[in-house]
mmCIF file of C-alpha atoms and ligand atoms in Angstrom:
data_model
loop_
_atom_site.group_PDB
_atom_site.id
_atom_site.type_symbol
_atom_site.label_atom_id
_atom_site.label_comp_id
_atom_site.label_asym_id
_atom_site.label_seq_id
_atom_site.Cartn_x
_atom_site.Cartn_y
_atom_site.Cartn_z
ATOM 1 C CA UNK A 268 118.606 117.388 98.839
ATOM 2 C CA UNK A 269 120.074 114.555 100.492
ATOM 3 C CA UNK A 270 117.236 114.124 102.972
ATOM 4 C CA UNK A 271 114.074 116.491 102.129
ATOM 5 C CA UNK A 272 113.423 116.145 105.728
ATOM 6 C CA UNK A 273 111.781 112.943 104.995
ATOM 7 C CA UNK A 274 112.257 109.759 106.977
ATOM 8 C CA UNK A 275 114.194 107.735 104.900
ATOM 9 C CA UNK A 276 114.328 103.845 105.723
ATOM 10 C CA UNK A 277 117.641 102.066 104.132
ATOM 11 C CA UNK A 278 116.761 99.602 101.645
ATOM 12 C CA UNK A 279 119.532 100.003 98.880
ATOM 13 C CA UNK A 280 123.006 99.113 99.220
ATOM 14 C CA UNK A 281 124.758 102.473 98.292
ATOM 15 C CA UNK A 282 124.733 103.416 94.365
ATOM 16 C CA UNK A 283 123.637 100.982 91.671
ATOM 17 C CA UNK A 284 125.901 100.476 89.077
ATOM 18 C CA UNK A 285 126.533 102.872 86.240
ATOM 19 C CA UNK A 286 128.312 100.751 83.277
ATOM 20 C CA UNK A 287 129.470 101.227 79.653
ATOM 21 C CA UNK A 288 127.504 99.011 76.879
ATOM 22 C CA UNK A 289 130.689 98.450 75.210
ATOM 23 C CA UNK A 290 129.359 95.325 72.900
ATOM 24 C CA UNK A 291 126.034 97.287 72.219
ATOM 25 C CA UNK A 292 128.035 100.122 71.264
ATOM 26 C CA UNK A 293 130.017 98.125 68.923
ATOM 27 C CA UNK A 294 126.634 96.619 67.561
ATOM 28 C CA UNK A 295 125.125 100.033 66.951
ATOM 29 C CA UNK A 296 128.072 101.678 66.014
ATOM 30 C CA UNK A 297 127.207 104.613 68.583
ATOM 31 C CA UNK A 298 129.504 105.983 71.376
ATOM 32 C CA UNK A 299 128.960 106.419 74.838
ATOM 33 C CA UNK A 300 125.806 103.978 75.648
ATOM 34 C CA UNK A 301 125.554 103.818 79.597
ATOM 35 C CA UNK A 302 123.179 101.376 81.754
ATOM 36 C CA UNK A 303 122.290 102.498 85.284
ATOM 37 C CA UNK A 304 121.456 99.428 86.898
ATOM 38 C CA UNK A 305 118.395 100.095 89.339
ATOM 39 C CA UNK A 306 117.464 96.212 88.441
ATOM 40 C CA UNK A 307 120.580 95.657 90.313
ATOM 41 C CA UNK A 308 119.748 96.031 94.118
ATOM 42 C CA UNK A 309 120.298 93.526 96.579
ATOM 43 C CA UNK A 310 116.735 93.055 98.017
ATOM 44 C CA UNK A 311 114.346 90.928 95.849
ATOM 45 C CA UNK A 312 115.643 91.075 92.598
ATOM 46 C CA UNK A 313 115.568 95.055 92.639
ATOM 47 C CA UNK A 314 113.651 97.804 90.834
ATOM 48 C CA UNK A 315 112.948 101.367 90.813
ATOM 49 C CA UNK A 316 110.092 100.859 93.419
ATOM 50 C CA UNK A 317 112.855 100.484 95.832
ATOM 51 C CA UNK A 318 113.900 103.502 95.991
ATOM 52 C CA UNK A 319 110.590 104.979 96.667
ATOM 53 C CA UNK A 320 109.825 102.323 99.319
ATOM 54 C CA UNK A 321 112.518 103.789 101.243
ATOM 55 C CA UNK A 322 110.524 107.082 101.822
ATOM 56 C CA UNK A 323 107.168 104.915 102.350
ATOM 57 C CA UNK A 324 108.883 102.352 104.668
ATOM 58 C CA UNK A 325 110.020 105.446 106.504
ATOM 59 C CA UNK A 326 106.938 107.457 106.906
ATOM 60 C CA UNK A 327 104.900 104.089 107.592
ATOM 61 C CA UNK A 328 107.630 103.595 111.077
ATOM 62 C CA UNK A 329 106.969 107.069 111.703
ATOM 63 C CA UNK A 330 103.542 106.610 111.903
ATOM 64 C CA UNK A 331 104.271 103.298 113.807
ATOM 65 C CA UNK A 332 102.289 101.407 111.459
ATOM 66 C CA UNK A 333 103.091 97.552 111.771
ATOM 67 C CA UNK A 334 101.649 96.410 108.475
ATOM 68 C CA UNK A 335 101.953 97.778 104.743
ATOM 69 C CA UNK A 336 99.442 97.460 102.375
ATOM 70 C CA UNK A 337 100.125 97.553 98.416
ATOM 71 C CA UNK A 338 97.874 96.905 95.674
ATOM 72 C CA UNK A 339 98.705 95.826 91.728
ATOM 73 C CA UNK A 340 98.327 93.024 89.249
ATOM 74 C CA UNK A 341 100.073 89.814 90.158
ATOM 75 C CA UNK A 342 103.064 90.730 88.192
ATOM 76 C CA UNK A 343 103.241 94.127 90.089
ATOM 77 C CA UNK A 344 106.688 95.216 90.662
ATOM 78 C CA UNK A 345 105.189 97.588 93.417
ATOM 79 C CA UNK A 346 103.618 94.627 95.016
ATOM 80 C CA UNK A 347 106.687 92.226 95.333
ATOM 81 C CA UNK A 348 108.982 95.048 96.439
ATOM 82 C CA UNK A 349 106.729 95.987 99.288
ATOM 83 C CA UNK A 350 106.602 92.663 100.281
ATOM 84 C CA UNK A 351 110.519 92.529 100.250
ATOM 85 C CA UNK A 352 110.550 95.862 102.204
ATOM 86 C CA UNK A 353 108.038 94.850 104.844
ATOM 87 C CA UNK A 354 110.252 91.408 105.563
ATOM 88 C CA UNK A 355 113.537 93.408 105.968
ATOM 89 C CA UNK A 356 111.817 96.269 108.199
ATOM 90 C CA UNK A 357 110.103 93.199 110.109
ATOM 91 C CA UNK A 358 106.443 94.642 109.332
ATOM 92 C CA UNK A 359 103.413 92.537 107.777
ATOM 93 C CA UNK A 360 102.569 92.892 104.115
ATOM 94 C CA UNK A 361 99.199 92.522 102.925
ATOM 95 C CA UNK A 362 98.988 92.433 99.081
ATOM 96 C CA UNK A 363 95.350 93.261 97.099
ATOM 97 C CA UNK A 364 95.838 91.684 93.653
ATOM 98 C CA UNK A 365 93.482 92.726 91.068
ATOM 99 C CA UNK A 366 93.230 89.256 89.073
ATOM 100 C CA UNK A 367 91.997 85.894 89.580
ATOM 101 C CA UNK A 368 93.672 83.089 92.134
ATOM 102 C CA UNK A 369 94.804 81.279 89.019
ATOM 103 C CA UNK A 370 97.700 79.143 87.934
ATOM 104 C CA UNK A 371 99.400 82.287 86.421
ATOM 105 C CA UNK A 372 98.481 84.642 89.062
ATOM 106 C CA UNK A 373 99.834 82.455 92.040
ATOM 107 C CA UNK A 374 103.192 82.096 89.625
ATOM 108 C CA UNK A 375 103.140 85.471 89.104
ATOM 109 C CA UNK A 376 102.830 86.610 92.841
ATOM 110 C CA UNK A 377 105.285 83.758 93.923
ATOM 111 C CA UNK A 378 107.913 86.063 94.941
ATOM 112 C CA UNK A 379 105.624 88.195 97.125
ATOM 113 C CA UNK A 380 104.527 85.006 98.721
ATOM 114 C CA UNK A 381 108.134 83.735 99.412
ATOM 115 C CA UNK A 382 109.050 87.141 101.086
ATOM 116 C CA UNK A 383 105.657 86.274 103.442
ATOM 117 C CA UNK A 384 103.220 89.017 101.738
ATOM 118 C CA UNK A 385 99.249 87.742 102.561
ATOM 119 C CA UNK A 386 98.101 87.757 98.971
ATOM 120 C CA UNK A 387 94.334 88.397 98.494
ATOM 121 C CA UNK A 388 93.068 87.828 94.778
ATOM 122 C CA UNK A 389 89.940 90.142 94.336
ATOM 123 C CA UNK A 390 89.146 89.305 90.871
ATOM 124 C CA UNK A 391 89.786 91.647 87.840
ATOM 125 C CA UNK A 392 88.829 95.555 88.489
ATOM 126 C CA UNK A 393 89.745 99.008 87.724
ATOM 127 C CA UNK A 394 91.943 101.260 89.474
ATOM 128 C CA UNK A 395 89.255 103.075 91.236
ATOM 129 C CA UNK A 396 87.569 99.991 92.675
ATOM 130 C CA UNK A 397 90.825 98.370 93.925
ATOM 131 C CA UNK A 398 91.550 101.518 95.376
ATOM 132 C CA UNK A 399 88.148 101.526 97.611
ATOM 133 C CA UNK A 400 89.197 97.790 98.419
ATOM 134 C CA UNK A 401 92.241 98.729 99.763
ATOM 135 C CA UNK A 402 90.768 101.448 101.873
ATOM 136 C CA UNK A 403 88.204 98.798 102.778
ATOM 137 C CA UNK A 404 91.158 96.572 103.953
ATOM 138 C CA UNK A 405 92.810 99.220 105.923
ATOM 139 C CA UNK A 406 89.554 100.106 107.819
ATOM 140 C CA UNK A 407 88.873 96.392 108.518
ATOM 141 C CA UNK A 408 92.649 95.997 109.957
ATOM 142 C CA UNK A 409 92.326 99.212 111.931
ATOM 143 C CA UNK A 410 89.287 97.668 113.408
ATOM 144 C CA UNK A 411 91.317 94.164 114.377
ATOM 145 C CA UNK A 412 93.706 96.911 116.241
ATOM 146 C CA UNK A 413 96.156 97.037 113.665
ATOM 147 C CA UNK A 414 98.477 99.986 112.242
ATOM 148 C CA UNK A 415 98.235 99.734 108.204
ATOM 149 C CA UNK A 416 100.003 101.964 105.962
ATOM 150 C CA UNK A 417 98.979 102.087 102.353
ATOM 151 C CA UNK A 418 101.955 101.957 99.967
ATOM 152 C CA UNK A 419 101.856 104.436 96.750
ATOM 153 C CA UNK A 420 101.950 108.316 98.025
ATOM 154 C CA UNK A 421 103.190 109.802 94.631
ATOM 155 C CA UNK A 422 105.445 112.700 96.372
ATOM 156 C CA UNK A 423 106.886 110.553 98.824
ATOM 157 C CA UNK A 424 107.727 107.853 96.270
ATOM 158 C CA UNK A 425 109.493 110.512 93.902
ATOM 159 C CA UNK A 426 111.611 111.707 96.342
ATOM 160 C CA UNK A 427 113.598 108.397 95.919
ATOM 161 C CA UNK A 428 114.305 109.188 92.085
ATOM 162 C CA UNK A 429 115.208 112.725 92.866
ATOM 163 C CA UNK A 430 117.715 111.333 94.918
ATOM 164 C CA UNK A 431 118.714 108.952 92.228
ATOM 165 C CA UNK A 432 119.338 111.856 89.901
ATOM 166 C CA UNK A 433 122.039 113.240 92.289
ATOM 167 C CA UNK A 434 123.464 109.786 92.149
ATOM 168 C CA UNK A 435 123.708 109.548 88.637
ATOM 169 C CA UNK A 436 125.585 112.835 88.344
ATOM 170 C CA UNK A 437 127.941 112.079 90.984
ATOM 171 C CA UNK A 438 128.628 108.885 89.120
ATOM 172 C CA UNK A 439 129.118 110.536 85.761
ATOM 173 C CA UNK A 440 131.300 113.006 87.088
ATOM 174 C CA UNK A 441 133.529 110.680 89.353
ATOM 175 C CA UNK A 442 134.322 108.763 86.362
ATOM 176 C CA UNK A 443 134.271 111.521 83.761
ATOM 177 C CA UNK A 444 131.635 110.228 81.553
ATOM 178 C CA UNK A 445 130.136 111.889 78.783
ATOM 179 C CA UNK A 446 126.570 111.482 79.521
ATOM 180 C CA UNK A 447 123.681 114.114 78.986
ATOM 181 C CA UNK A 448 120.603 111.998 77.761
ATOM 182 C CA UNK A 449 118.863 109.706 80.246
ATOM 183 C CA UNK A 450 115.908 107.286 79.156
ATOM 184 C CA UNK A 451 112.964 105.787 81.670
ATOM 185 C CA UNK A 452 109.658 104.421 81.026
ATOM 186 C CA UNK A 453 106.670 106.956 81.012
ATOM 187 C CA UNK A 454 103.775 105.349 83.098
ATOM 188 C CA UNK A 455 102.282 106.531 86.449
ATOM 189 C CA UNK A 456 104.919 109.134 87.171
ATOM 190 C CA UNK A 457 106.478 109.029 90.461
ATOM 191 C CA UNK A 458 109.963 107.735 89.595
ATOM 192 C CA UNK A 459 109.981 110.194 86.134
ATOM 193 C CA UNK A 460 108.605 112.981 87.870
ATOM 194 C CA UNK A 461 111.129 112.673 90.942
ATOM 195 C CA UNK A 462 113.972 112.233 88.443
ATOM 196 C CA UNK A 463 112.978 115.476 86.764
ATOM 197 C CA UNK A 464 112.695 117.229 89.704
ATOM 198 C CA UNK A 465 115.835 116.151 91.211
ATOM 199 C CA UNK A 466 117.463 117.097 87.794
ATOM 200 C CA UNK A 467 115.822 120.564 87.641
ATOM 201 C CA UNK A 468 117.679 121.105 91.380
ATOM 202 C CA UNK A 469 120.612 119.736 90.070
ATOM 203 C CA UNK A 470 120.645 122.637 87.171
ATOM 204 C CA UNK A 471 119.298 120.132 84.648
ATOM 205 C CA UNK A 472 122.837 118.205 83.918
ATOM 206 C CA UNK A 473 120.521 115.666 81.821
ATOM 207 C CA UNK A 474 118.106 115.678 79.167
ATOM 208 C CA UNK A 475 115.298 113.446 80.076
ATOM 209 C CA UNK A 476 113.849 110.874 77.628
ATOM 210 C CA UNK A 477 110.358 109.640 78.535
ATOM 211 C CA UNK A 478 109.136 106.478 76.285
ATOM 212 C CA UNK A 479 105.429 106.000 77.170
ATOM 213 C CA UNK A 480 104.659 102.771 78.062
ATOM 214 C CA UNK A 481 100.745 103.578 79.491
ATOM 215 C CA UNK A 482 98.968 106.828 78.365
ATOM 216 C CA UNK A 483 98.940 109.322 75.604
ATOM 217 C CA UNK A 484 101.373 112.448 75.585
ATOM 218 C CA UNK A 485 98.860 114.609 76.998
ATOM 219 C CA UNK A 486 97.882 112.421 80.232
ATOM 220 C CA UNK A 487 101.505 111.569 80.943
ATOM 221 C CA UNK A 488 102.680 115.119 80.869
ATOM 222 C CA UNK A 489 100.142 116.102 82.991
ATOM 223 C CA UNK A 490 100.621 113.297 85.683
ATOM 224 C CA UNK A 491 104.261 114.137 86.047
ATOM 225 C CA UNK A 492 103.577 117.930 85.870
ATOM 226 C CA UNK A 493 101.481 117.694 88.814
ATOM 227 C CA UNK A 494 103.792 115.483 90.855
ATOM 228 C CA UNK A 495 106.649 117.851 89.969
ATOM 229 C CA UNK A 496 104.462 120.866 91.171
ATOM 230 C CA UNK A 497 103.775 119.126 94.350
ATOM 231 C CA UNK A 498 107.330 118.196 94.932
ATOM 232 C CA UNK A 499 108.121 121.811 94.677
ATOM 233 C CA UNK A 500 105.453 122.500 97.585
ATOM 234 C CA UNK A 501 106.249 119.701 99.531
ATOM 235 C CA UNK A 502 110.004 120.414 99.861
ATOM 236 C CA UNK A 503 109.915 124.101 99.262
ATOM 237 C CA UNK A 504 112.407 124.055 96.777
ATOM 238 C CA UNK A 505 112.527 126.499 94.053
ATOM 239 C CA UNK A 506 112.913 124.477 90.461
ATOM 240 C CA UNK A 507 111.968 126.162 86.894
ATOM 241 C CA UNK A 508 108.523 125.629 85.565
ATOM 242 C CA UNK A 509 107.799 122.040 84.153
ATOM 243 C CA UNK A 510 106.997 123.483 80.704
ATOM 244 C CA UNK A 511 110.928 125.062 80.205
ATOM 245 C CA UNK A 512 112.421 121.905 81.339
ATOM 246 C CA UNK A 513 114.459 119.331 78.997
ATOM 247 C CA UNK A 514 111.931 116.671 78.467
ATOM 248 C CA UNK A 515 111.543 114.497 75.488
ATOM 249 C CA UNK A 516 108.381 112.421 74.968
ATOM 250 C CA UNK A 517 108.841 109.538 72.775
ATOM 251 C CA UNK A 518 105.260 107.982 72.110
ATOM 252 C CA UNK A 519 106.064 105.560 69.426
ATOM 253 C CA UNK A 520 107.078 102.803 70.962
ATOM 254 C CA UNK A 521 103.506 102.046 73.239
ATOM 255 C CA UNK A 522 101.699 99.841 70.381
ATOM 256 C CA UNK A 523 98.707 98.597 71.448
ATOM 257 C CA UNK A 524 98.678 99.799 74.786
ATOM 258 C CA UNK A 525 100.291 98.718 78.356
ATOM 259 C CA UNK A 526 101.773 95.604 78.629
ATOM 260 C CA UNK A 527 101.134 94.577 75.081
ATOM 261 C CA UNK A 528 104.005 93.524 73.549
ATOM 262 C CA UNK A 529 105.664 95.185 70.268
ATOM 263 C CA UNK A 530 107.971 93.524 67.985
ATOM 264 C CA UNK A 531 110.344 96.142 68.103
ATOM 265 C CA UNK A 532 110.416 95.652 72.202
ATOM 266 C CA UNK A 533 110.884 91.869 71.345
ATOM 267 C CA UNK A 534 113.976 92.697 69.409
ATOM 268 C CA UNK A 535 115.155 94.882 71.971
ATOM 269 C CA UNK A 536 114.779 92.046 74.499
ATOM 270 C CA UNK A 537 116.829 89.671 72.492
ATOM 271 C CA UNK A 538 119.303 92.360 71.775
ATOM 272 C CA UNK A 539 120.135 93.238 75.098
ATOM 273 C CA UNK A 540 120.317 89.894 76.186
ATOM 274 C CA UNK A 541 122.501 88.438 73.485
ATOM 275 C CA UNK A 542 124.863 91.369 73.752
ATOM 276 C CA UNK A 543 125.195 92.681 77.259
ATOM 277 C CA UNK A 544 123.640 89.476 79.146
ATOM 278 C CA UNK A 545 120.792 91.886 80.691
ATOM 279 C CA UNK A 546 116.965 90.913 80.901
ATOM 280 C CA UNK A 547 114.571 93.399 79.795
ATOM 281 C CA UNK A 548 110.766 92.596 80.510
ATOM 282 C CA UNK A 549 107.458 93.443 78.392
ATOM 283 C CA UNK A 550 105.926 96.265 79.959
ATOM 284 C CA UNK A 551 108.361 99.017 80.721
ATOM 285 C CA UNK A 552 112.028 98.430 79.861
ATOM 286 C CA UNK A 553 111.904 96.738 76.741
ATOM 287 C CA UNK A 554 109.836 99.639 75.143
ATOM 288 C CA UNK A 555 112.054 102.185 76.532
ATOM 289 C CA UNK A 556 115.401 100.337 75.674
ATOM 290 C CA UNK A 557 113.727 99.823 71.861
ATOM 291 C CA UNK A 558 113.655 103.484 71.674
ATOM 292 C CA UNK A 559 117.002 104.004 73.196
ATOM 293 C CA UNK A 560 118.674 101.796 70.782
ATOM 294 C CA UNK A 561 116.532 103.382 67.916
ATOM 295 C CA UNK A 562 118.210 106.708 68.923
ATOM 296 C CA UNK A 563 121.588 105.450 69.301
ATOM 297 C CA UNK A 564 121.575 104.292 65.614
ATOM 298 C CA UNK A 565 119.782 107.120 64.265
ATOM 299 C CA UNK A 566 122.876 109.014 65.597
ATOM 300 C CA UNK A 567 120.639 112.233 65.783
ATOM 301 C CA UNK A 568 121.940 112.893 68.986
ATOM 302 C CA UNK A 569 125.334 114.647 68.923
ATOM 303 C CA UNK A 570 127.850 111.858 69.620
ATOM 304 C CA UNK A 571 129.517 113.627 72.608
ATOM 305 C CA UNK A 572 126.371 113.811 74.596
ATOM 306 C CA UNK A 573 126.383 110.362 75.749
ATOM 307 C CA UNK A 574 122.923 108.396 76.485
ATOM 308 C CA UNK A 575 121.929 106.394 79.629
ATOM 309 C CA UNK A 576 119.259 103.659 80.028
ATOM 310 C CA UNK A 577 117.676 103.587 83.128
ATOM 311 C CA UNK A 578 116.933 100.117 84.247
ATOM 312 C CA UNK A 579 114.099 100.323 86.067
ATOM 313 C CA UNK A 580 113.844 96.492 86.780
ATOM 314 C CA UNK A 581 110.682 94.582 86.625
ATOM 315 C CA UNK A 582 112.735 91.427 85.579
ATOM 316 C CA UNK A 583 110.958 88.684 87.383
ATOM 317 C CA UNK A 584 108.083 89.646 85.216
ATOM 318 C CA UNK A 585 109.888 88.161 82.284
ATOM 319 C CA UNK A 586 109.206 84.737 83.271
ATOM 320 C CA UNK A 587 105.652 85.540 83.448
ATOM 321 C CA UNK A 588 105.936 86.741 79.921
ATOM 322 C CA UNK A 589 106.861 83.331 78.335
ATOM 323 C CA UNK A 590 103.700 83.263 76.191
ATOM 324 C CA UNK A 591 104.018 86.749 74.846
ATOM 325 C CA UNK A 592 106.683 85.528 73.382
ATOM 326 C CA UNK A 593 105.337 83.041 71.139
ATOM 327 C CA UNK A 594 103.869 85.228 68.262
ATOM 328 C CA UNK A 595 107.399 86.726 68.191
ATOM 329 C CA UNK A 596 110.344 86.628 66.046
ATOM 330 C CA UNK A 597 113.567 86.017 67.701
ATOM 331 C CA UNK A 598 114.936 89.037 65.842
ATOM 332 C CA UNK A 599 118.403 90.190 67.736
HETATM 333 C C1 PLP B 660 109.897 97.984 86.161
HETATM 334 C C2 PLP B 660 109.467 99.491 86.454
HETATM 335 N N1 PLP B 660 109.712 100.359 85.663
HETATM 336 C C3 PLP B 660 108.708 101.618 85.716
HETATM 337 C C4 PLP B 660 107.677 101.838 86.430
HETATM 338 C C5 PLP B 660 107.003 102.969 86.178
HETATM 339 O O1 PLP B 660 107.461 103.779 87.354
HETATM 340 P P1 PLP B 660 106.266 104.816 87.905
HETATM 341 O O2 PLP B 660 105.131 104.086 88.248
HETATM 342 O O3 PLP B 660 106.824 105.597 88.797
HETATM 343 O O4 PLP B 660 105.771 105.877 86.865
HETATM 344 C C6 PLP B 660 107.476 100.618 87.123
HETATM 345 C C7 PLP B 660 106.243 100.783 87.767
HETATM 346 O O5 PLP B 660 105.484 99.900 88.403
HETATM 347 C C8 PLP B 660 108.171 99.201 87.096
HETATM 348 O O6 PLP B 660 107.749 98.437 87.580
#
């Protein structure tokens, strides 16, 4: 499991910290609460996509690419971290932002600018049109004699989180922690599917709780099951059927949709900041942590089965989400 026979370009500095949320345990009256700090990596403020980028950049270098292309809205963590990976790997980086080149967009993408990426704002558009723009951009670069690599292959990206499951298990065992329930945002799927696949290869030491931040349950499950099956074929590893795995879907935290704040998520942002001095943002981590807090408070999981929130990062987005707080009470 250590390599999956895929090229991997190192972007992490060893395991990310796994720490106990001691003050949150006191606040909620719940034992064995942990956080895995994937927001705590040494490159460009970190985040889950750096684990995927180890494999994407590995593939790009194997193809002798000279330019990474990434696409997303100006707040995209994948774009920022692609710019970071390109900087340290000595590659050029072109970022396609579906959004206007306005004050907000420029501020949100400022880290990618600092990292040396070329930012192209192509106006608001859906994912299908944006993918067409990306392909067109790659074609034009090829015509100029460049060798672009388009970031985003879900299976390659998922491998990073298959390794993260092994990393978490090894840290859990080394420290003798009681840790059974792992909480992740449920979104496009590579992070979740990778973790679930790695967990399955390890014999399912963890139960995986996915808190939807984007899709309804059927679509979220179908996306993740699809990547899980593709991982199985790509790595030729035998794992149990997706339907038999210990996965729990939490659908009550999405609110009005992707990126739209909820009162409960806002409270979670204040609560984690004011007990542990750890930041969450509005789109992914606050909704997931709100669920984590509610489950810890409800006490429905056996107390001996500890809970771990995987902080997938995205923290820089918090600072361009300031206006989202105006309507919200500071209810820590
Ligand atoms: C901070 C953060 N958490 C979670 C996710 C979801 O990851 P995935 O796209 O692999 O589902 C993202 C995706 O961009 C993210 O930026």
